[in-house]
Coordinates of C-alpha atoms in Angstrom, one line a residue:
M1 CA 109.4 98.3 115.0
R2 CA 109.8 95.4 117.4
T3 CA 109.5 97.5 120.5
R4 CA 106.4 99.2 119.1
R5 CA 104.7 95.9 118.6
K6 CA 105.7 94.8 122.1
W7 CA 104.3 98.0 123.7
T8 CA 101.1 97.5 121.7
A9 CA 100.7 94.0 123.0
V10 CA 101.4 95.2 126.6
L11 CA 98.8 98.0 126.3
Y12 CA 96.3 95.6 124.8
Y13 CA 96.6 93.0 127.5
G14 CA 96.7 95.7 130.2
A15 CA 93.4 97.1 128.9
L16 CA 91.9 93.6 128.8
I17 CA 93.0 93.0 132.4
A18 CA 91.6 96.3 133.5
L19 CA 88.2 95.6 131.7
T20 CA 88.2 92.1 133.2
L21 CA 88.3 93.7 136.7
F22 CA 86.2 96.8 136.0
I23 CA 83.1 95.4 134.3
P24 CA 82.2 92.9 137.0
I25 CA 82.7 95.6 139.7
A26 CA 80.6 98.0 137.8
I27 CA 77.8 95.4 137.4
I28 CA 77.8 94.6 141.2
A29 CA 77.9 98.3 142.1
G30 CA 75.1 99.2 139.6
A31 CA 72.9 96.4 140.9
R32 CA 73.5 97.5 144.5
A33 CA 72.8 101.2 143.7
R34 CA 69.5 100.4 141.9
G35 CA 68.2 98.4 144.9
V36 CA 68.1 95.1 143.0
D37 CA 68.7 92.0 145.1
I38 CA 72.5 91.9 145.6
Q39 CA 72.8 88.2 144.8
Y40 CA 71.8 89.0 141.2
G41 CA 74.5 91.6 141.0
W42 CA 77.1 89.1 142.4
F43 CA 75.9 86.4 140.0
A44 CA 76.2 88.7 137.0
G45 CA 79.5 90.1 138.1
I46 CA 81.1 86.6 138.6
L47 CA 79.7 85.4 135.3
A48 CA 81.1 88.5 133.5
F49 CA 84.5 88.0 135.2
L50 CA 84.7 84.3 134.1
I51 CA 83.7 85.1 130.5
L52 CA 86.3 87.9 130.3
L53 CA 89.0 85.8 132.1
S54 CA 88.4 83.0 129.6
Y55 CA 89.0 85.4 126.8
L56 CA 92.4 86.2 128.4
I57 CA 93.4 82.6 129.2
F58 CA 92.2 80.4 126.4
P59 CA 94.5 81.8 123.6
S60 CA 97.5 81.1 125.9
I61 CA 96.3 77.5 126.6
L62 CA 95.8 76.8 122.9
G63 CA 99.2 78.2 122.1
R64 CA 98.2 81.0 119.8
R65 CA 97.4 84.6 120.3
D66 CA 95.6 86.8 117.7
E67 CA 97.4 90.0 118.0

């Protein structure tokens, strides 16, 4: 049971890390493909990255994780 919980946590955090990297890249690529000014895509991508990164970091800083 303990190893199952550990693997669930590993998969959960792995998915969060993958999404943290994928979503900003997708926003930047989508803005570039549509012909929108690239600085808007970069701004949105960086903002999304910071929001998702804070979701990963703040629970560790506060000393609790909601698993």
